[in-house]
Short mmCIF file of C-alpha atoms and ligand atoms in Angstrom, two decimals:
data_model
loop_
_atom_site.label_atom_id
_atom_site.label_comp_id
_atom_site.label_asym_id
_atom_site.label_seq_id
_atom_site.Cartn_x
_atom_site.Cartn_y
_atom_site.Cartn_z
CA MET G 13 -2.34 15.08 28.33
CA PRO G 14 -3.58 18.69 27.94
CA TYR G 15 -1.10 19.54 25.15
CA ARG G 16 -1.82 20.14 21.48
CA THR G 17 1.36 18.73 20.01
CA ILE G 18 1.28 15.05 19.22
CA ILE G 19 4.84 13.88 19.69
CA GLU G 20 6.60 10.91 18.13
CA PRO G 21 5.95 8.10 20.64
CA PHE G 22 9.62 7.04 20.56
CA ARG G 23 13.08 8.53 20.84
CA ILE G 24 15.72 7.96 18.21
CA HIS G 25 18.15 5.17 19.01
CA SER G 26 20.16 4.84 15.82
CA VAL G 27 20.45 7.17 12.84
CA GLN G 28 21.42 7.00 9.18
CA ALA G 29 22.99 9.97 7.41
CA ILE G 30 21.16 11.64 4.51
CA GLU G 31 23.21 12.71 1.50
CA PHE G 32 22.58 16.00 -0.25
CA PRO G 33 23.13 15.71 -4.03
CA SER G 34 23.45 19.07 -5.80
CA LEU G 35 21.01 20.26 -8.47
CA GLU G 36 23.53 19.25 -11.17
CA GLN G 37 23.83 15.78 -9.66
CA ARG G 38 20.04 15.46 -9.50
CA GLU G 39 19.72 16.52 -13.16
CA ALA G 40 22.34 13.95 -14.16
CA ALA G 41 20.62 11.25 -12.12
CA LEU G 42 17.28 12.01 -13.80
CA GLU G 43 18.81 11.75 -17.25
CA ARG G 44 20.56 8.49 -16.42
CA ALA G 45 17.32 7.04 -15.01
CA GLY G 46 15.26 8.03 -18.07
CA TYR G 47 13.16 10.29 -15.80
CA ASN G 48 11.92 7.22 -13.94
CA LEU G 49 12.31 7.80 -10.19
CA PHE G 50 12.57 4.04 -9.61
CA GLY G 51 15.92 4.30 -11.40
CA LEU G 52 17.45 6.66 -8.82
CA HIS G 53 19.99 5.39 -6.33
CA GLY G 54 19.09 5.77 -2.67
CA ASN G 55 21.97 8.18 -2.04
CA GLU G 56 20.68 10.49 -4.78
CA VAL G 57 17.48 11.08 -2.82
CA ILE G 58 17.20 13.53 0.08
CA ILE G 59 13.73 12.64 1.44
CA ASP G 60 12.44 9.35 0.13
CA LEU G 61 8.64 9.19 -0.03
CA LEU G 62 8.59 6.63 -2.84
CA THR G 63 6.91 4.10 -0.62
CA ASP G 64 6.00 3.21 2.94
CA SER G 65 6.83 -0.41 2.15
CA GLY G 66 9.77 -1.91 3.99
CA THR G 67 11.21 1.56 4.55
CA GLY G 68 10.19 2.10 8.17
CA ALA G 69 12.38 2.02 11.26
CA MET G 70 12.19 -1.10 13.39
CA SER G 71 12.05 -0.80 17.16
CA SER G 72 14.77 -1.93 19.53
CA ARG G 73 12.46 -4.80 20.52
CA GLN G 74 12.21 -5.90 16.91
CA TRP G 75 16.01 -5.81 16.56
CA ALA G 76 16.32 -7.66 19.83
CA GLY G 77 13.87 -10.26 18.51
CA MET G 78 16.12 -10.73 15.51
CA MET G 79 18.94 -11.81 17.83
CA VAL G 80 16.84 -14.68 19.14
CA GLY G 81 15.57 -15.78 15.71
CA ASP G 82 15.58 -19.54 15.31
CA GLU G 83 17.01 -20.46 11.91
CA SER G 84 15.84 -24.08 11.94
CA TYR G 85 14.90 -25.03 8.39
CA ALA G 86 11.78 -26.84 9.59
CA GLY G 87 9.70 -26.12 12.67
CA SER G 88 11.52 -22.93 13.71
CA ARG G 89 10.44 -21.58 17.10
CA SER G 90 10.24 -18.17 15.44
CA TYR G 91 7.63 -19.52 13.02
CA PHE G 92 5.41 -20.58 15.91
CA ARG G 93 5.68 -17.16 17.53
CA PHE G 94 4.82 -15.58 14.17
CA ARG G 95 1.91 -17.97 13.66
CA ASP G 96 0.53 -17.43 17.17
CA VAL G 97 0.55 -13.64 16.89
CA ILE G 98 -1.18 -13.76 13.50
CA GLU G 99 -3.72 -16.36 14.60
CA ASP G 100 -4.60 -14.24 17.61
CA LEU G 101 -5.02 -11.19 15.38
CA THR G 102 -6.81 -12.73 12.41
CA GLY G 103 -8.46 -15.86 13.75
CA PHE G 104 -7.34 -17.73 10.60
CA GLY G 105 -6.30 -21.32 11.25
CA GLU G 106 -3.81 -21.53 8.37
CA ILE G 107 -0.89 -19.11 8.37
CA ILE G 108 1.62 -19.36 5.52
CA PRO G 109 4.67 -17.08 5.57
CA ALA G 110 5.88 -15.50 2.33
CA HIS G 111 8.73 -13.18 1.51
CA GLN G 112 6.36 -10.29 0.77
CA GLY G 113 2.79 -9.47 -0.19
CA ARG G 114 3.00 -10.24 -3.88
CA ALA G 115 4.41 -13.70 -3.17
CA ALA G 116 1.31 -14.42 -1.09
CA GLU G 117 -0.83 -13.07 -3.95
CA LYS G 118 0.95 -15.16 -6.55
CA ILE G 119 0.50 -18.34 -4.55
CA LEU G 120 -3.15 -17.67 -3.72
CA PHE G 121 -4.15 -16.68 -7.25
CA ALA G 122 -2.18 -19.51 -8.88
CA THR G 123 -4.15 -21.87 -6.62
CA VAL G 124 -7.70 -20.50 -6.89
CA VAL G 125 -7.93 -18.25 -9.99
CA ASN G 126 -8.46 -19.73 -13.47
CA GLU G 127 -8.39 -18.34 -16.99
CA GLY G 128 -11.50 -16.27 -17.71
CA ASP G 129 -12.30 -15.64 -14.03
CA VAL G 130 -13.12 -12.21 -12.65
CA VAL G 131 -11.70 -11.00 -9.32
CA PRO G 132 -13.54 -8.01 -7.83
CA ASN G 133 -11.64 -5.69 -5.46
CA ASN G 134 -12.32 -2.14 -4.26
CA THR G 135 -9.12 -1.20 -6.12
CA HIS G 136 -6.38 -3.68 -6.97
CA PHE G 137 -2.89 -2.62 -6.09
CA ASP G 138 -0.58 -2.84 -9.12
CA THR G 139 1.05 -6.17 -8.18
CA THR G 140 -2.33 -7.61 -7.19
CA ARG G 141 -3.79 -6.65 -10.55
CA ALA G 142 -0.76 -8.04 -12.38
CA ASN G 143 -0.93 -11.32 -10.48
CA VAL G 144 -4.63 -11.72 -11.35
CA GLU G 145 -3.98 -10.87 -14.99
CA TYR G 146 -1.05 -13.28 -15.07
CA GLN G 147 -3.63 -16.05 -14.45
CA GLN G 148 -5.46 -14.82 -17.62
CA ALA G 149 -8.24 -13.50 -15.39
CA GLU G 150 -9.80 -10.05 -15.10
CA ALA G 151 -9.04 -7.78 -12.12
CA ARG G 152 -12.16 -5.61 -11.71
CA ASP G 153 -12.09 -2.45 -9.57
CA ILE G 154 -15.46 -1.55 -8.03
CA VAL G 155 -14.80 1.17 -5.47
CA ILE G 156 -17.75 3.47 -4.60
CA ALA G 157 -18.20 6.61 -6.73
CA GLU G 158 -16.86 8.88 -3.95
CA GLY G 159 -13.58 6.98 -4.25
CA HIS G 160 -13.04 8.52 -7.70
CA ASP G 161 -13.73 12.08 -6.55
CA PRO G 162 -10.54 13.54 -5.03
CA ALA G 163 -12.50 16.41 -3.42
CA SER G 164 -15.14 14.30 -1.65
CA GLU G 165 -14.79 14.29 2.15
CA PHE G 166 -16.69 11.00 2.51
CA PRO G 167 -15.06 9.22 5.50
CA PHE G 168 -14.79 5.76 3.91
CA LYS G 169 -13.83 6.36 0.30
CA GLY G 170 -12.23 2.94 0.13
CA ASN G 171 -15.60 1.17 0.39
CA MET G 172 -16.54 -1.37 -2.23
CA ASP G 173 -19.63 -0.65 -4.33
CA VAL G 174 -21.72 -3.54 -3.05
CA ALA G 175 -24.39 -3.18 -5.77
CA ALA G 176 -21.64 -3.34 -8.40
CA LEU G 177 -20.31 -6.47 -6.70
CA GLU G 178 -23.70 -8.16 -7.01
CA ARG G 179 -24.04 -7.03 -10.63
CA THR G 180 -20.59 -8.43 -11.39
CA ILE G 181 -21.43 -11.80 -9.88
CA GLU G 182 -24.78 -11.92 -11.72
CA GLU G 183 -23.15 -10.90 -14.98
CA VAL G 184 -20.20 -13.31 -15.04
CA GLY G 185 -21.76 -16.08 -12.94
CA ARG G 186 -20.77 -17.22 -9.50
CA ASP G 187 -18.49 -19.97 -10.84
CA ARG G 188 -16.24 -17.44 -12.54
CA VAL G 189 -15.71 -15.38 -9.37
CA PRO G 190 -13.19 -17.43 -7.38
CA LEU G 191 -12.91 -14.86 -4.59
CA VAL G 192 -13.77 -11.28 -3.68
CA MET G 193 -11.01 -9.06 -2.31
CA VAL G 194 -11.13 -5.80 -0.37
CA THR G 195 -7.95 -3.79 0.11
CA VAL G 196 -7.56 -2.07 3.48
CA THR G 197 -6.72 0.74 3.31
CA ASN G 198 -7.35 1.27 -0.40
CA ASN G 199 -3.83 2.17 -1.49
CA SER G 200 -4.38 2.81 -5.21
CA GLY G 201 -7.51 4.77 -4.36
CA GLY G 202 -5.68 7.26 -2.12
CA GLY G 203 -5.01 5.25 1.06
CA GLN G 204 -8.70 5.58 1.95
CA PRO G 205 -10.26 3.38 4.61
CA VAL G 206 -13.05 0.83 4.33
CA SER G 207 -15.79 0.86 6.96
CA MET G 208 -16.77 -2.14 9.06
CA ALA G 209 -20.31 -1.79 7.72
CA ASN G 210 -18.99 -2.13 4.18
CA LEU G 211 -16.91 -5.20 5.06
CA ARG G 212 -20.04 -6.68 6.63
CA ALA G 213 -22.08 -5.96 3.50
CA VAL G 214 -19.45 -7.57 1.26
CA ARG G 215 -19.42 -10.57 3.59
CA ALA G 216 -23.20 -10.90 3.25
CA VAL G 217 -22.99 -10.91 -0.57
CA CYS G 218 -20.18 -13.49 -0.47
CA ASP G 219 -22.29 -15.65 1.86
CA ARG G 220 -25.27 -15.42 -0.45
CA TYR G 221 -23.25 -16.64 -3.43
CA ASP G 222 -20.89 -18.86 -1.44
CA ILE G 223 -17.76 -17.05 -2.63
CA PRO G 224 -14.65 -16.73 -0.43
CA PHE G 225 -13.86 -13.21 0.81
CA PHE G 226 -10.22 -12.18 1.27
CA LEU G 227 -8.70 -9.00 2.64
CA ASP G 228 -5.60 -7.46 1.13
CA ALA G 229 -4.59 -6.51 4.65
CA CYS G 230 -1.31 -4.55 4.19
CA ARG G 231 -2.55 -1.53 6.15
CA PHE G 232 -5.12 -3.17 8.41
CA ALA G 233 -4.02 -1.25 11.54
CA GLU G 234 -4.36 2.17 9.87
CA ASN G 235 -7.79 1.09 8.61
CA ALA G 236 -8.75 0.02 12.14
CA TRP G 237 -7.72 3.45 13.44
CA PHE G 238 -9.93 5.23 10.91
CA ILE G 239 -12.85 3.01 11.91
CA LYS G 240 -12.22 3.94 15.55
CA GLN G 241 -12.23 7.64 14.67
CA ARG G 242 -15.01 7.75 12.12
CA GLU G 243 -17.50 4.90 12.46
CA ASP G 244 -20.33 4.87 14.99
CA GLY G 245 -19.91 2.37 17.78
CA TYR G 246 -16.14 1.93 17.57
CA SER G 247 -14.65 4.83 19.54
CA ASP G 248 -14.36 2.76 22.73
CA LYS G 249 -12.86 -0.30 21.08
CA THR G 250 -9.12 -0.83 20.88
CA PRO G 251 -7.43 -0.92 17.47
CA LYS G 252 -6.74 -4.61 18.06
CA GLU G 253 -10.39 -5.40 18.77
CA ILE G 254 -11.40 -3.55 15.61
CA ALA G 255 -8.73 -5.32 13.54
CA GLN G 256 -9.89 -8.67 14.92
CA GLU G 257 -13.44 -7.86 13.91
CA MET G 258 -12.30 -6.89 10.39
CA PHE G 259 -10.47 -10.19 9.95
CA SER G 260 -13.37 -12.16 11.44
CA LEU G 261 -15.52 -11.05 8.50
CA ALA G 262 -13.11 -12.57 5.95
CA ASP G 263 -12.15 -16.11 4.96
CA GLY G 264 -8.54 -15.22 4.47
CA CYS G 265 -6.02 -12.49 3.68
CA THR G 266 -2.89 -11.63 1.82
CA MET G 267 -0.50 -9.44 3.76
CA SER G 268 2.65 -7.48 3.13
CA ALA G 269 4.39 -7.17 6.50
CA LYS G 270 6.47 -4.37 4.95
CA LYS G 271 3.62 -2.00 5.79
CA ASP G 272 1.69 -2.58 9.01
CA GLY G 273 4.01 -5.43 9.98
CA LEU G 274 6.54 -2.64 10.70
CA SER G 275 9.22 -4.81 9.09
CA ASN G 276 11.66 -4.37 6.26
CA ILE G 277 10.61 -7.58 4.52
CA GLY G 278 7.99 -10.31 4.83
CA GLY G 279 4.37 -11.19 4.38
CA PHE G 280 1.89 -13.99 4.75
CA LEU G 281 -1.18 -15.70 3.47
CA GLY G 282 -3.87 -16.51 6.03
CA MET G 283 -7.04 -18.52 5.53
CA ASN G 284 -9.52 -20.88 7.11
CA ASP G 285 -9.80 -23.49 4.35
CA PRO G 286 -7.28 -26.28 5.10
CA GLU G 287 -7.53 -27.83 1.62
CA VAL G 288 -6.74 -24.63 -0.24
CA ALA G 289 -4.00 -23.96 2.31
CA GLN G 290 -2.45 -27.34 1.54
CA GLN G 291 -2.40 -26.59 -2.18
CA CYS G 292 -0.84 -23.20 -1.42
CA ARG G 293 1.83 -24.83 0.74
CA ASN G 294 2.68 -27.23 -2.08
CA LEU G 295 3.31 -24.27 -4.33
CA LEU G 296 5.10 -22.39 -1.57
CA ILE G 297 7.70 -25.16 -1.32
CA LEU G 298 8.35 -24.77 -5.04
CA THR G 299 8.97 -21.04 -5.00
CA GLU G 300 9.30 -19.60 -1.48
CA GLY G 301 10.56 -22.36 0.80
CA PHE G 302 9.43 -24.74 3.49
CA PRO G 303 6.06 -23.76 5.06
CA THR G 304 7.60 -22.74 8.39
CA TYR G 305 9.78 -20.04 6.84
CA GLY G 306 8.34 -19.26 3.39
CA GLY G 307 11.23 -17.24 1.98
CA LEU G 308 12.07 -15.51 5.25
CA ALA G 309 14.82 -15.90 7.80
CA GLY G 310 13.83 -16.94 11.32
CA TYR G 311 14.83 -13.46 12.48
CA ASP G 312 12.42 -11.86 10.00
CA LEU G 313 9.58 -13.90 11.48
CA GLU G 314 10.49 -12.53 14.93
CA ALA G 315 10.59 -8.93 13.68
CA ILE G 316 7.18 -9.31 12.05
CA ALA G 317 5.58 -10.92 15.12
CA GLN G 318 6.81 -8.04 17.26
CA GLY G 319 5.86 -5.42 14.65
CA LEU G 320 2.29 -6.69 14.40
CA GLU G 321 1.88 -6.08 18.12
CA GLU G 322 3.51 -2.61 18.13
CA VAL G 323 1.50 -1.38 15.16
CA LEU G 324 -1.77 -1.65 17.12
CA GLN G 325 -0.64 0.60 19.97
CA GLU G 326 -2.89 3.65 20.20
CA GLU G 327 -0.03 6.14 20.73
CA TYR G 328 1.62 4.83 17.59
CA LEU G 329 -1.50 4.99 15.41
CA HIS G 330 -2.45 8.42 16.73
CA TYR G 331 0.99 9.78 15.82
CA ARG G 332 1.07 7.88 12.53
CA ILE G 333 -2.21 9.15 11.12
CA ARG G 334 -1.59 12.68 12.43
CA SER G 335 1.84 12.89 10.80
CA THR G 336 0.37 11.98 7.43
CA ALA G 337 -2.32 14.63 7.92
CA TYR G 338 0.44 17.13 8.81
CA LEU G 339 2.09 16.54 5.44
CA ALA G 340 -1.33 16.96 3.82
CA ASP G 341 -1.75 20.34 5.56
CA LYS G 342 1.65 21.45 4.22
CA VAL G 343 0.79 20.49 0.65
CA ASN G 344 -2.67 22.03 0.89
CA SER G 345 -1.24 25.27 2.16
CA ALA G 346 0.79 25.49 -1.04
CA GLY G 347 -2.56 25.66 -2.85
CA ILE G 348 -2.07 22.19 -4.33
CA PRO G 349 -5.16 19.99 -4.54
CA ILE G 350 -4.86 16.64 -2.82
CA MET G 351 -7.02 13.59 -2.47
CA ARG G 352 -9.30 14.42 0.47
CA PRO G 353 -9.44 13.54 3.29
CA PRO G 354 -5.77 12.52 3.67
CA GLY G 355 -5.20 8.77 3.76
CA GLY G 356 -3.33 6.75 6.33
CA HIS G 357 0.09 6.22 4.82
CA ALA G 358 0.42 8.86 2.15
CA VAL G 359 -0.66 12.16 0.68
CA TYR G 360 -1.89 11.96 -2.91
CA ILE G 361 -1.51 15.10 -4.99
CA ASP G 362 -4.22 15.51 -7.63
CA ALA G 363 -2.01 16.32 -10.62
CA LYS G 364 -4.90 16.25 -13.07
CA SER G 365 -6.43 19.39 -11.61
CA PHE G 366 -3.15 20.94 -10.49
CA LEU G 367 -1.43 20.58 -13.88
CA SER G 368 -4.52 20.82 -16.07
CA HIS G 369 -2.39 22.20 -18.93
CA ILE G 370 -0.68 18.78 -19.30
CA PRO G 371 -2.98 16.22 -21.00
CA PRO G 372 -3.23 12.71 -19.41
CA GLY G 373 -1.43 11.27 -22.45
CA GLN G 374 1.62 13.28 -21.34
CA TYR G 375 1.52 11.95 -17.79
CA PRO G 376 1.00 15.05 -15.60
CA ALA G 377 1.61 13.13 -12.37
CA GLN G 378 4.92 11.81 -13.71
CA ALA G 379 5.88 15.38 -14.62
CA LEU G 380 5.12 16.56 -11.09
CA ALA G 381 6.96 13.68 -9.42
CA VAL G 382 10.06 14.38 -11.53
CA GLU G 383 9.89 18.06 -10.64
CA LEU G 384 9.70 17.46 -6.89
CA TYR G 385 12.88 15.43 -7.17
CA ARG G 386 14.62 17.97 -9.37
CA GLU G 387 13.66 20.82 -7.04
CA GLY G 388 14.50 19.33 -3.67
CA GLY G 389 15.53 15.69 -3.94
CA VAL G 390 12.09 14.56 -2.75
CA ARG G 391 11.08 11.26 -4.31
CA GLY G 392 7.38 10.40 -4.63
CA VAL G 393 5.68 8.05 -7.06
CA GLU G 394 3.28 8.45 -9.96
CA ILE G 395 -0.05 6.67 -9.49
CA GLY G 396 -1.79 7.59 -12.70
CA SER G 397 -1.66 6.73 -16.37
CA VAL G 398 1.94 5.49 -16.25
CA MET G 399 0.90 2.91 -13.69
CA PHE G 400 -2.66 2.17 -14.82
CA GLY G 401 -3.06 3.51 -18.38
CA ARG G 402 -4.15 0.86 -20.89
CA PRO G 403 -2.43 0.71 -24.27
CA LEU G 404 -5.08 0.41 -27.03
CA PRO G 405 -4.62 -1.51 -30.31
CA ASP G 406 -4.36 1.75 -32.30
CA GLY G 407 -1.26 2.78 -30.35
CA THR G 408 -3.03 5.34 -28.16
CA GLU G 409 -3.84 4.79 -24.50
CA GLU G 410 -6.88 4.80 -22.28
CA PRO G 411 -5.83 7.04 -19.37
CA ALA G 412 -6.25 6.10 -15.70
CA ALA G 413 -9.22 7.51 -13.78
CA MET G 414 -6.95 9.75 -11.69
CA GLU G 415 -3.49 11.28 -12.08
CA LEU G 416 -1.94 11.23 -8.62
CA VAL G 417 1.50 11.72 -7.13
CA ARG G 418 1.80 9.75 -3.93
CA LEU G 419 4.03 11.03 -1.17
CA ALA G 420 4.21 7.97 1.08
CA VAL G 421 5.39 8.37 4.65
CA PRO G 422 7.75 5.64 5.89
CA ARG G 423 6.83 4.53 9.40
CA ARG G 424 8.76 6.05 12.35
CA THR G 425 11.46 7.36 9.97
CA TYR G 426 11.18 11.08 9.33
CA THR G 427 10.66 13.87 11.85
CA GLN G 428 8.51 16.98 11.65
CA SER G 429 11.36 19.08 10.24
CA HIS G 430 11.86 16.63 7.38
CA ILE G 431 8.20 17.10 6.52
CA ASP G 432 8.49 20.89 6.84
CA PHE G 433 11.30 20.68 4.28
CA VAL G 434 9.10 18.64 1.93
CA GLY G 435 6.43 21.33 2.31
CA GLU G 436 8.91 24.00 1.19
CA VAL G 437 9.91 21.95 -1.86
CA VAL G 438 6.28 21.46 -2.83
CA ILE G 439 5.61 25.21 -2.53
CA ALA G 440 8.64 26.01 -4.71
CA VAL G 441 7.35 23.70 -7.45
CA ALA G 442 3.80 25.04 -7.10
CA GLN G 443 5.05 28.57 -7.76
CA ARG G 444 6.25 27.59 -11.23
CA ALA G 445 3.60 24.98 -12.01
CA GLU G 446 2.69 26.50 -15.38
CA THR G 447 6.28 25.97 -16.60
CA LEU G 448 6.06 22.19 -16.11
CA ARG G 449 5.86 20.09 -19.28
CA GLY G 450 4.70 16.54 -19.92
CA TYR G 451 6.61 13.38 -20.79
CA ARG G 452 6.39 10.59 -23.32
CA ILE G 453 7.40 6.97 -22.84
CA THR G 454 10.41 5.83 -24.88
CA ALA G 455 10.66 2.23 -23.59
CA GLN G 456 8.33 0.02 -21.54
CA ALA G 457 7.79 -3.56 -20.31
CA PRO G 458 4.62 -5.56 -21.11
CA TRP G 459 3.38 -5.41 -17.51
CA LEU G 460 4.15 -3.31 -14.41
CA ARG G 461 5.75 -0.88 -16.83
CA HIS G 462 6.02 1.94 -14.30
CA PHE G 463 8.95 0.25 -12.56
CA THR G 464 11.23 0.28 -15.58
CA ALA G 465 9.79 2.56 -18.29
CA ARG G 466 12.01 5.30 -19.67
CA PHE G 467 10.71 8.76 -20.47
CA ALA G 468 11.69 11.86 -22.41
CA PRO G 469 10.37 15.39 -21.85
CA VAL G 470 7.80 16.44 -24.45
N1 F0G V 505 -1.28 -4.85 -1.76
C1 F0G V 505 -1.19 -3.54 -1.47
C2 F0G V 505 -2.43 -2.77 -1.13
C3 F0G V 505 0.04 -2.90 -1.51
O1 F0G V 505 0.11 -1.60 -1.22
C4 F0G V 505 1.21 -3.65 -1.83
C5 F0G V 505 2.51 -3.02 -1.90
C6 F0G V 505 1.08 -5.01 -2.09
C7 F0G V 505 -0.18 -5.57 -2.04
C8 F0G V 505 2.25 -5.89 -2.41
O2 F0G V 505 3.07 -6.08 -1.32
O3 F0G V 505 5.24 -5.00 -1.96
O4 F0G V 505 5.13 -6.67 -0.12
O5 F0G V 505 4.86 -7.39 -2.47
N2 F0G V 505 2.65 -1.77 -1.95
C9 F0G V 505 3.90 -1.03 -1.98
C10 F0G V 505 3.60 0.41 -2.18
C11 F0G V 505 4.94 -1.58 -2.88
O6 F0G V 505 4.54 1.18 -2.46
O7 F0G V 505 2.45 0.82 -2.03
P1 F0G V 505 4.67 -6.29 -1.48
#
């Protein structure tokens, strides 16, 4: 169509009211939560950009699918629909449902990762890293150098550094690298895509050393869209064809269906190796449930099967990636530096350069996230030294490489005016940036501390 405006490719069928807590109520909520935005109640938040995980709107077809869910404990019809859709998409012969992505990670790593192993990834997501470390193994991030430079416009900043992958394997020995993972898109690195050429290069290294290659596939459809837009030779392929090619390069995947499954819960583990799959199923029965439901209801399996088909529609992906870029334009126009170019599911504010007066040890990205909530009830999430800082034996901390605030866009949930509002809140905070102060941690857990840590203003 000859029009400039990209419209939401749906009309709204059911709505949920937003509550509007006052500034006093927001201040009180912050104090109660120890300045940790994970401690806020949903009704204390006006626009919730904490995550794009499980927070999207399902379609009427997904809801309709839920009504025909088969709740048979074993051999549910809904499982076979789920399996068939995923097999068609991924080509993997073994499809194991799980209640969400980290459950698939836990089962895979408990099966194939041993103490002292090293798992390379472009950038581990926090739960992925924690699940590797829980096996007493090392989670090693080897994204390309451009991936650490927020200003670089490189089109595939999620790519793995293939030379570093080879060095890692040579250094630790092939037997201590149980698998190589690539996260598409690279969430912790700014939602940046990985090119097909890079996936192919990683595949070639894995072939040379006979190491299994797995995708962390949470946002595979958004990655496929970026490949279509940015990589030579893909503009005429459909997102589904591109996604199928991505999966064909891997031996398996972990997946959180809460992202590109367009569902509120769910995930799966896919692979080609039947023996490893059998060991995973044995563990699945212990913790998740029988292998034809894996911690999900039959109706969840239906919603995911439908979601995986809808997510590959071109109108959807066009709108999806453009609406994230629209939020990026708003934030940029406030003069706030962001991770460039904008990623698929979120805008990442570069708090290190924006709040350069707050040292990393005082968590500048946490300070900014708290302020966006205080100002306008907008909830984002810190992806910086609170999440990835490493406590050192002397009581100090090694800071994370970047100090980001992620504003994640739930799928099919907010309209353009919601995002315009977020833009106004960001501008208001930007105008008094130099008054922002850092935080210190007053209580923390031994791992995944960002979920529950408590803070106090410095
Ligand atoms: N891998 C990636 C790349 C993720 O982004 C997530 C979740 C997971 C694995 C784990 O999946 O939540 O279903 O257990 N990311 C969410 C986020 C939580 O906010 O980015 P899960």
